[in-house]
């Protein structure tokens, strides 16, 4: 009977009635109709909305990390930083080694090239000096042979006449006047075999000769033979022209 009377008391009066207006702010709400509630205090005015959730559960505040967690995070950060720095250092070191090796290789190449050029120049100078020495020595030998063995011109004349082709005609052999008798005696057989004519020519240097024919010339002068000999040595040194004696 008590429960029926309570149910009757909880039935709200009709909307708009005097009883409804009088009981809007005085209606008692049973506990069963409340979804959530909390004790009110004056300090909850600013955080009243946070105290009541839509589902009735308050949002918990995040827990602050303890000292061990902070230390673990610091150790992890240090290890990560050390690994990154070590890796970057290796990359920088490898780049420096390559750059340094390239620079040293370039400098050594330049130095070797300069040394090679200097050695080539020195060898060239030595070769030229050696050739000049050999030519000067040969010149002295030729002069000595021409002076002490004037009869050697007969062998030169014989070789010049024999060098002409067999079908050559009108053969003429020109020699220095001082060599005329020597050639006429020493090369008599060669001149007779070719029907050559011997002529004294002052323009021919003593010790040489020149054979002429209708089809060619054989220059066996001292100047020409000397030029060929020095050219074989890779050195150019003309035979000195003898001074012209003044006419009386």
PDB file of C-alpha atoms in Angstrom:
ATOM      1  CA  UNK A   1       0.000   0.000   0.000  1.00  0.00           C
ATOM      2  CA  UNK A   2       2.920   2.237   0.676  1.00  0.00           C
ATOM      3  CA  UNK A   3       4.381   1.666  -2.783  1.00  0.00           C
ATOM      4  CA  UNK A   4       1.097   2.591  -4.491  1.00  0.00           C
ATOM      5  CA  UNK A   5       0.851   5.823  -2.582  1.00  0.00           C
ATOM      6  CA  UNK A   6       4.458   6.678  -3.507  1.00  0.00           C
ATOM      7  CA  UNK A   7       3.694   6.066  -7.165  1.00  0.00           C
ATOM      8  CA  UNK A   8       0.752   8.344  -6.975  1.00  0.00           C
ATOM      9  CA  UNK A   9       2.826  11.089  -5.392  1.00  0.00           C
ATOM     10  CA  UNK A  10       5.420  10.853  -8.143  1.00  0.00           C
ATOM     11  CA  UNK A  11       2.927  11.387 -10.960  1.00  0.00           C
ATOM     12  CA  UNK A  12       3.407  15.001 -12.159  1.00  0.00           C
ATOM     13  CA  UNK A  13       0.346  17.256 -12.439  1.00  0.00           C
ATOM     14  CA  UNK A  14      -0.864  18.302 -15.885  1.00  0.00           C
ATOM     15  CA  UNK A  15       1.270  20.820 -17.752  1.00  0.00           C
ATOM     16  CA  UNK A  16      -0.021  24.366 -17.368  1.00  0.00           C
ATOM     17  CA  UNK A  17      -1.912  23.705 -14.164  1.00  0.00           C
ATOM     18  CA  UNK A  18      -1.257  25.688 -11.030  1.00  0.00           C
ATOM     19  CA  UNK A  19       0.007  22.580  -9.350  1.00  0.00           C
ATOM     20  CA  UNK A  20       2.511  21.992 -12.172  1.00  0.00           C
ATOM     21  CA  UNK A  21       3.840  25.561 -11.950  1.00  0.00           C
ATOM     22  CA  UNK A  22       4.154  25.316  -8.212  1.00  0.00           C
ATOM     23  CA  UNK A  23       6.039  22.042  -8.330  1.00  0.00           C
ATOM     24  CA  UNK A  24       8.533  22.648 -11.221  1.00  0.00           C
ATOM     25  CA  UNK A  25      11.363  23.480  -8.816  1.00  0.00           C
ATOM     26  CA  UNK A  26      10.206  21.355  -5.922  1.00  0.00           C
ATOM     27  CA  UNK A  27       9.790  17.978  -7.660  1.00  0.00           C
ATOM     28  CA  UNK A  28      11.664  15.153  -5.912  1.00  0.00           C
ATOM     29  CA  UNK A  29      13.652  12.942  -8.345  1.00  0.00           C
ATOM     30  CA  UNK A  30      14.004   9.342  -7.212  1.00  0.00           C
ATOM     31  CA  UNK A  31      17.503   7.777  -7.206  1.00  0.00           C
ATOM     32  CA  UNK A  32      16.468   5.293  -9.853  1.00  0.00           C
ATOM     33  CA  UNK A  33      15.950   8.121 -12.406  1.00  0.00           C
ATOM     34  CA  UNK A  34      19.448   9.603 -11.929  1.00  0.00           C
ATOM     35  CA  UNK A  35      22.133   8.498 -14.406  1.00  0.00           C
ATOM     36  CA  UNK A  36      25.044  10.084 -12.512  1.00  0.00           C
ATOM     37  CA  UNK A  37      25.520  12.476  -9.671  1.00  0.00           C
ATOM     38  CA  UNK A  38      28.234  13.895  -7.450  1.00  0.00           C
ATOM     39  CA  UNK A  39      28.434  15.871  -4.278  1.00  0.00           C
ATOM     40  CA  UNK A  40      28.569  19.561  -4.943  1.00  0.00           C
ATOM     41  CA  UNK A  41      31.068  21.927  -3.363  1.00  0.00           C
ATOM     42  CA  UNK A  42      31.839  25.577  -4.061  1.00  0.00           C
ATOM     43  CA  UNK A  43      35.214  24.649  -5.588  1.00  0.00           C
ATOM     44  CA  UNK A  44      33.464  22.691  -8.371  1.00  0.00           C
ATOM     45  CA  UNK A  45      31.948  25.712 -10.071  1.00  0.00           C
ATOM     46  CA  UNK A  46      34.749  26.005 -12.650  1.00  0.00           C
ATOM     47  CA  UNK A  47      35.026  22.273 -13.248  1.00  0.00           C
ATOM     48  CA  UNK A  48      31.405  21.236 -12.977  1.00  0.00           C
ATOM     49  CA  UNK A  49      31.217  20.239 -16.638  1.00  0.00           C
ATOM     50  CA  UNK A  50      34.289  18.012 -16.297  1.00  0.00           C
ATOM     51  CA  UNK A  51      32.817  16.310 -13.193  1.00  0.00           C
ATOM     52  CA  UNK A  52      29.830  14.948 -15.127  1.00  0.00           C
ATOM     53  CA  UNK A  53      30.385  12.846 -18.255  1.00  0.00           C
ATOM     54  CA  UNK A  54      27.849  11.821 -20.806  1.00  0.00           C
ATOM     55  CA  UNK A  55      28.250   8.241 -19.712  1.00  0.00           C
ATOM     56  CA  UNK A  56      28.645   8.979 -16.052  1.00  0.00           C
ATOM     57  CA  UNK A  57      32.457   8.251 -15.879  1.00  0.00           C
ATOM     58  CA  UNK A  58      34.980  11.033 -15.133  1.00  0.00           C
ATOM     59  CA  UNK A  59      38.081  11.286 -17.508  1.00  0.00           C
ATOM     60  CA  UNK A  60      41.228  10.298 -15.526  1.00  0.00           C
ATOM     61  CA  UNK A  61      44.257  12.648 -15.570  1.00  0.00           C
ATOM     62  CA  UNK A  62      47.414  11.221 -17.259  1.00  0.00           C
ATOM     63  CA  UNK A  63      49.978   9.841 -14.889  1.00  0.00           C
ATOM     64  CA  UNK A  64      53.339  11.598 -14.729  1.00  0.00           C
ATOM     65  CA  UNK A  65      56.389   9.423 -15.724  1.00  0.00           C
ATOM     66  CA  UNK A  66      58.636   8.364 -12.895  1.00  0.00           C
ATOM     67  CA  UNK A  67      62.439   8.867 -12.739  1.00  0.00           C
ATOM     68  CA  UNK A  68      63.260   5.406 -14.130  1.00  0.00           C
ATOM     69  CA  UNK A  69      61.216   6.010 -17.261  1.00  0.00           C
ATOM     70  CA  UNK A  70      62.856   9.394 -17.761  1.00  0.00           C
ATOM     71  CA  UNK A  71      66.304   7.832 -17.321  1.00  0.00           C
ATOM     72  CA  UNK A  72      65.444   5.056 -19.788  1.00  0.00           C
ATOM     73  CA  UNK A  73      64.300   7.594 -22.374  1.00  0.00           C
ATOM     74  CA  UNK A  74      67.486   9.613 -21.872  1.00  0.00           C
ATOM     75  CA  UNK A  75      69.648   6.501 -22.330  1.00  0.00           C
ATOM     76  CA  UNK A  76      67.751   5.626 -25.509  1.00  0.00           C
ATOM     77  CA  UNK A  77      68.140   9.171 -26.850  1.00  0.00           C
ATOM     78  CA  UNK A  78      71.877   9.154 -26.058  1.00  0.00           C
ATOM     79  CA  UNK A  79      72.375   5.797 -27.778  1.00  0.00           C
ATOM     80  CA  UNK A  80      70.421   6.911 -30.828  1.00  0.00           C
ATOM     81  CA  UNK A  81      72.388  10.166 -31.005  1.00  0.00           C
ATOM     82  CA  UNK A  82      75.700   8.299 -30.633  1.00  0.00           C
ATOM     83  CA  UNK A  83      74.807   5.903 -33.450  1.00  0.00           C
ATOM     84  CA  UNK A  84      73.704   8.733 -35.728  1.00  0.00           C
ATOM     85  CA  UNK A  85      76.838  10.729 -34.979  1.00  0.00           C
ATOM     86  CA  UNK A  86      79.089   7.691 -35.484  1.00  0.00           C
ATOM     87  CA  UNK A  87      77.459   6.931 -38.831  1.00  0.00           C
ATOM     88  CA  UNK A  88      77.713  10.544 -39.987  1.00  0.00           C
ATOM     89  CA  UNK A  89      81.349  10.611 -38.860  1.00  0.00           C
ATOM     90  CA  UNK A  90      82.181   7.513 -40.901  1.00  0.00           C
ATOM     91  CA  UNK A  91      80.533   9.001 -43.973  1.00  0.00           C
ATOM     92  CA  UNK A  92      82.464  12.258 -43.534  1.00  0.00           C
ATOM     93  CA  UNK A  93      85.736  10.358 -42.981  1.00  0.00           C
ATOM     94  CA  UNK A  94      85.224   8.270 -46.124  1.00  0.00           C
ATOM     95  CA  UNK A  95      84.524  11.397 -48.160  1.00  0.00           C
ATOM     96  CA  UNK A  96      87.639  13.070 -46.773  1.00  0.00           C
ATOM     97  CA  UNK A  97      89.802  10.036 -47.592  1.00  0.00           C
ATOM     98  CA  UNK A  98      88.544   9.934 -51.162  1.00  0.00           C
ATOM     99  CA  UNK A  99      89.067  13.658 -51.624  1.00  0.00           C
ATOM    100  CA  UNK A 100      92.535  13.506 -50.076  1.00  0.00           C
ATOM    101  CA  UNK A 101      93.515  10.483 -52.183  1.00  0.00           C
ATOM    102  CA  UNK A 102      92.314  12.210 -55.342  1.00  0.00           C
ATOM    103  CA  UNK A 103      94.241  15.362 -54.463  1.00  0.00           C
ATOM    104  CA  UNK A 104      97.434  13.442 -53.675  1.00  0.00           C
ATOM    105  CA  UNK A 105      97.104  11.385 -56.861  1.00  0.00           C
ATOM    106  CA  UNK A 106      96.716  14.543 -58.908  1.00  0.00           C
ATOM    107  CA  UNK A 107      99.727  16.176 -57.261  1.00  0.00           C
ATOM    108  CA  UNK A 108     101.868  13.059 -57.703  1.00  0.00           C
ATOM    109  CA  UNK A 109     100.779  12.795 -61.340  1.00  0.00           C
ATOM    110  CA  UNK A 110     101.731  16.410 -61.939  1.00  0.00           C
ATOM    111  CA  UNK A 111     105.089  15.889 -60.225  1.00  0.00           C
ATOM    112  CA  UNK A 112     105.820  12.712 -62.182  1.00  0.00           C
ATOM    113  CA  UNK A 113     104.856  14.448 -65.418  1.00  0.00           C
ATOM    114  CA  UNK A 114     107.166  17.360 -64.625  1.00  0.00           C
ATOM    115  CA  UNK A 115     110.026  15.009 -63.734  1.00  0.00           C
ATOM    116  CA  UNK A 116     109.421  13.009 -66.914  1.00  0.00           C
ATOM    117  CA  UNK A 117     109.500  16.163 -69.006  1.00  0.00           C
ATOM    118  CA  UNK A 118     112.742  17.253 -67.357  1.00  0.00           C
ATOM    119  CA  UNK A 119     114.296  13.822 -67.908  1.00  0.00           C
ATOM    120  CA  UNK A 120     113.230  13.863 -71.560  1.00  0.00           C
ATOM    121  CA  UNK A 121     114.747  17.303 -71.996  1.00  0.00           C
ATOM    122  CA  UNK A 122     117.931  16.161 -70.251  1.00  0.00           C
ATOM    123  CA  UNK A 123     118.157  13.069 -72.439  1.00  0.00           C
ATOM    124  CA  UNK A 124     117.633  15.208 -75.508  1.00  0.00           C
ATOM    125  CA  UNK A 125     120.399  17.563 -74.421  1.00  0.00           C
ATOM    126  CA  UNK A 126     122.704  14.639 -73.677  1.00  0.00           C
ATOM    127  CA  UNK A 127     121.923  13.067 -77.061  1.00  0.00           C
ATOM    128  CA  UNK A 128     122.608  16.349 -78.853  1.00  0.00           C
ATOM    129  CA  UNK A 129     125.850  16.849 -76.920  1.00  0.00           C
ATOM    130  CA  UNK A 130     126.922  13.291 -77.700  1.00  0.00           C
ATOM    131  CA  UNK A 131     126.062  13.698 -81.379  1.00  0.00           C
ATOM    132  CA  UNK A 132     127.941  16.993 -81.527  1.00  0.00           C
ATOM    133  CA  UNK A 133     130.966  15.360 -79.929  1.00  0.00           C
ATOM    134  CA  UNK A 134     130.807  12.464 -82.373  1.00  0.00           C
ATOM    135  CA  UNK A 135     130.462  14.821 -85.343  1.00  0.00           C
ATOM    136  CA  UNK A 136     133.406  16.932 -84.228  1.00  0.00           C
ATOM    137  CA  UNK A 137     135.491  13.822 -83.763  1.00  0.00           C
ATOM    138  CA  UNK A 138     134.457  12.489 -87.167  1.00  0.00           C
ATOM    139  CA  UNK A 139     135.307  15.804 -88.800  1.00  0.00           C
ATOM    140  CA  UNK A 140     138.793  15.651 -87.360  1.00  0.00           C
ATOM    141  CA  UNK A 141     139.186  12.080 -88.598  1.00  0.00           C
ATOM    142  CA  UNK A 142     138.009  12.944 -92.117  1.00  0.00           C
ATOM    143  CA  UNK A 143     140.348  15.905 -92.279  1.00  0.00           C
ATOM    144  CA  UNK A 144     143.219  13.752 -91.133  1.00  0.00           C
ATOM    145  CA  UNK A 145     142.382  11.099 -93.738  1.00  0.00           C
ATOM    146  CA  UNK A 146     142.173  13.662 -96.529  1.00  0.00           C
ATOM    147  CA  UNK A 147     145.516  15.106 -95.492  1.00  0.00           C
ATOM    148  CA  UNK A 148     147.478  11.910 -94.875  1.00  0.00           C
ATOM    149  CA  UNK A 149     145.802   9.636 -97.403  1.00  0.00           C
ATOM    150  CA  UNK A 150     145.077  11.720-100.489  1.00  0.00           C
ATOM    151  CA  UNK A 151     145.154   8.562-102.607  1.00  0.00           C
ATOM    152  CA  UNK A 152     141.838   7.509-101.000  1.00  0.00           C
ATOM    153  CA  UNK A 153     140.089   9.728-103.510  1.00  0.00           C
ATOM    154  CA  UNK A 154     140.828   7.100-106.168  1.00  0.00           C
ATOM    155  CA  UNK A 155     138.616   4.603-104.337  1.00  0.00           C
ATOM    156  CA  UNK A 156     135.868   7.222-104.076  1.00  0.00           C
ATOM    157  CA  UNK A 157     136.092   7.969-107.798  1.00  0.00           C
ATOM    158  CA  UNK A 158     135.940   4.271-108.710  1.00  0.00           C
ATOM    159  CA  UNK A 159     132.813   3.795-106.557  1.00  0.00           C
ATOM    160  CA  UNK A 160     131.122   6.859-108.099  1.00  0.00           C
ATOM    161  CA  UNK A 161     131.729   5.653-111.663  1.00  0.00           C
ATOM    162  CA  UNK A 162     130.535   2.137-110.845  1.00  0.00           C
ATOM    163  CA  UNK A 163     127.346   3.559-109.311  1.00  0.00           C
ATOM    164  CA  UNK A 164     126.211   4.919-112.661  1.00  0.00           C
ATOM    165  CA  UNK A 165     123.882   2.707-114.648  1.00  0.00           C
ATOM    166  CA  UNK A 166     125.522   0.490-117.241  1.00  0.00           C
ATOM    167  CA  UNK A 167     123.555   2.122-120.025  1.00  0.00           C
ATOM    168  CA  UNK A 168     124.786   5.598-119.086  1.00  0.00           C
ATOM    169  CA  UNK A 169     126.650   7.427-121.807  1.00  0.00           C
ATOM    170  CA  UNK A 170     128.936  10.467-121.961  1.00  0.00           C
ATOM    171  CA  UNK A 171     130.371   9.762-118.488  1.00  0.00           C
ATOM    172  CA  UNK A 172     132.442  12.604-117.023  1.00  0.00           C
ATOM    173  CA  UNK A 173     134.287  12.539-113.710  1.00  0.00           C
ATOM    174  CA  UNK A 174     135.122  15.876-112.050  1.00  0.00           C
ATOM    175  CA  UNK A 175     137.822  16.046-109.343  1.00  0.00           C
ATOM    176  CA  UNK A 176     139.924  18.692-107.634  1.00  0.00           C
ATOM    177  CA  UNK A 177     143.001  19.672-109.634  1.00  0.00           C
ATOM    178  CA  UNK A 178     145.287  18.394-106.855  1.00  0.00           C
ATOM    179  CA  UNK A 179     143.549  15.008-107.015  1.00  0.00           C
ATOM    180  CA  UNK A 180     143.705  14.701-110.805  1.00  0.00           C
ATOM    181  CA  UNK A 181     146.908  12.676-110.996  1.00  0.00           C
ATOM    182  CA  UNK A 182     145.885  10.428-108.075  1.00  0.00           C
ATOM    183  CA  UNK A 183     142.538   9.566-109.670  1.00  0.00           C
ATOM    184  CA  UNK A 184     144.001   9.134-113.131  1.00  0.00           C
ATOM    185  CA  UNK A 185     146.409   6.559-111.737  1.00  0.00           C
ATOM    186  CA  UNK A 186     144.292   4.890-109.064  1.00  0.00           C
ATOM    187  CA  UNK A 187     140.949   4.715-110.971  1.00  0.00           C
ATOM    188  CA  UNK A 188     142.317   4.178-114.458  1.00  0.00           C
ATOM    189  CA  UNK A 189     140.664   0.770-114.953  1.00  0.00           C
ATOM    190  CA  UNK A 190     137.181   2.033-113.905  1.00  0.00           C
ATOM    191  CA  UNK A 191     137.462   5.076-116.161  1.00  0.00           C
ATOM    192  CA  UNK A 192     138.563   3.016-119.111  1.00  0.00           C
ATOM    193  CA  UNK A 193     135.786   0.441-118.597  1.00  0.00           C
ATOM    194  CA  UNK A 194     133.103   3.103-118.799  1.00  0.00           C
ATOM    195  CA  UNK A 195     134.840   5.312-121.311  1.00  0.00           C
ATOM    196  CA  UNK A 196     134.763   8.160-118.784  1.00  0.00           C
ATOM    197  CA  UNK A 197     136.508  11.466-119.230  1.00  0.00           C
ATOM    198  CA  UNK A 198     138.462  12.920-116.296  1.00  0.00           C
ATOM    199  CA  UNK A 199     138.188  16.708-115.756  1.00  0.00           C
ATOM    200  CA  UNK A 200     139.897  18.905-113.154  1.00  0.00           C
ATOM    201  CA  UNK A 201     137.386  21.192-111.443  1.00  0.00           C
ATOM    202  CA  UNK A 202     138.414  23.664-108.738  1.00  0.00           C
ATOM    203  CA  UNK A 203     134.829  23.850-107.385  1.00  0.00           C
ATOM    204  CA  UNK A 204     135.143  20.246-106.177  1.00  0.00           C
ATOM    205  CA  UNK A 205     136.535  19.950-102.643  1.00  0.00           C
ATOM    206  CA  UNK A 206     139.679  17.865-102.473  1.00  0.00           C
ATOM    207  CA  UNK A 207     138.910  14.292-101.550  1.00  0.00           C
ATOM    208  CA  UNK A 208     135.597  14.197-103.406  1.00  0.00           C
ATOM    209  CA  UNK A 209     134.312  13.911-106.941  1.00  0.00           C
ATOM    210  CA  UNK A 210     131.168  14.079-109.047  1.00  0.00           C
ATOM    211  CA  UNK A 211     130.258  11.640-111.841  1.00  0.00           C
ATOM    212  CA  UNK A 212     127.979  12.970-114.570  1.00  0.00           C
ATOM    213  CA  UNK A 213     126.215  11.195-117.447  1.00  0.00           C
ATOM    214  CA  UNK A 214     123.365  11.650-119.856  1.00  0.00           C
ATOM    215  CA  UNK A 215     120.897   9.966-117.458  1.00  0.00           C
ATOM    216  CA  UNK A 216     122.026  11.081-114.009  1.00  0.00           C
ATOM    217  CA  UNK A 217     124.635  12.423-111.613  1.00  0.00           C
ATOM    218  CA  UNK A 218     126.398  10.733-108.683  1.00  0.00           C
ATOM    219  CA  UNK A 219     127.500  13.339-106.128  1.00  0.00           C
ATOM    220  CA  UNK A 220     130.415  11.903-104.159  1.00  0.00           C
ATOM    221  CA  UNK A 221     131.697  15.228-102.895  1.00  0.00           C
ATOM    222  CA  UNK A 222     132.994  15.572 -99.374  1.00  0.00           C
ATOM    223  CA  UNK A 223     130.117  17.883 -98.456  1.00  0.00           C
ATOM    224  CA  UNK A 224     127.412  15.460 -99.628  1.00  0.00           C
ATOM    225  CA  UNK A 225     128.981  12.410 -98.004  1.00  0.00           C
ATOM    226  CA  UNK A 226     129.436  14.343 -94.756  1.00  0.00           C
ATOM    227  CA  UNK A 227     125.830  15.501 -94.766  1.00  0.00           C
ATOM    228  CA  UNK A 228     124.605  11.909 -95.176  1.00  0.00           C
ATOM    229  CA  UNK A 229     126.824  10.703 -92.334  1.00  0.00           C
ATOM    230  CA  UNK A 230     125.661  13.387 -89.891  1.00  0.00           C
ATOM    231  CA  UNK A 231     122.005  12.887 -90.869  1.00  0.00           C
ATOM    232  CA  UNK A 232     122.320   9.251 -89.803  1.00  0.00           C
ATOM    233  CA  UNK A 233     123.289  10.530 -86.358  1.00  0.00           C
ATOM    234  CA  UNK A 234     120.312  12.887 -86.293  1.00  0.00           C
ATOM    235  CA  UNK A 235     122.561  15.911 -86.264  1.00  0.00           C
ATOM    236  CA  UNK A 236     122.990  18.599 -88.881  1.00  0.00           C
ATOM    237  CA  UNK A 237     126.495  19.986 -89.226  1.00  0.00           C
ATOM    238  CA  UNK A 238     127.581  21.196 -92.674  1.00  0.00           C
ATOM    239  CA  UNK A 239     131.087  20.546 -93.807  1.00  0.00           C
ATOM    240  CA  UNK A 240     133.150  23.717 -93.381  1.00  0.00           C
ATOM    241  CA  UNK A 241     133.920  25.447 -96.646  1.00  0.00           C
ATOM    242  CA  UNK A 242     137.645  25.914 -97.149  1.00  0.00           C
ATOM    243  CA  UNK A 243     138.802  29.517 -97.445  1.00  0.00           C
ATOM    244  CA  UNK A 244     139.287  30.791-100.973  1.00  0.00           C
ATOM    245  CA  UNK A 245     142.930  31.503-101.703  1.00  0.00           C
ATOM    246  CA  UNK A 246     143.496  34.915-103.235  1.00  0.00           C
ATOM    247  CA  UNK A 247     144.656  34.903-106.837  1.00  0.00           C
ATOM    248  CA  UNK A 248     148.156  36.192-107.449  1.00  0.00           C
TER     249      UNK A 248
END
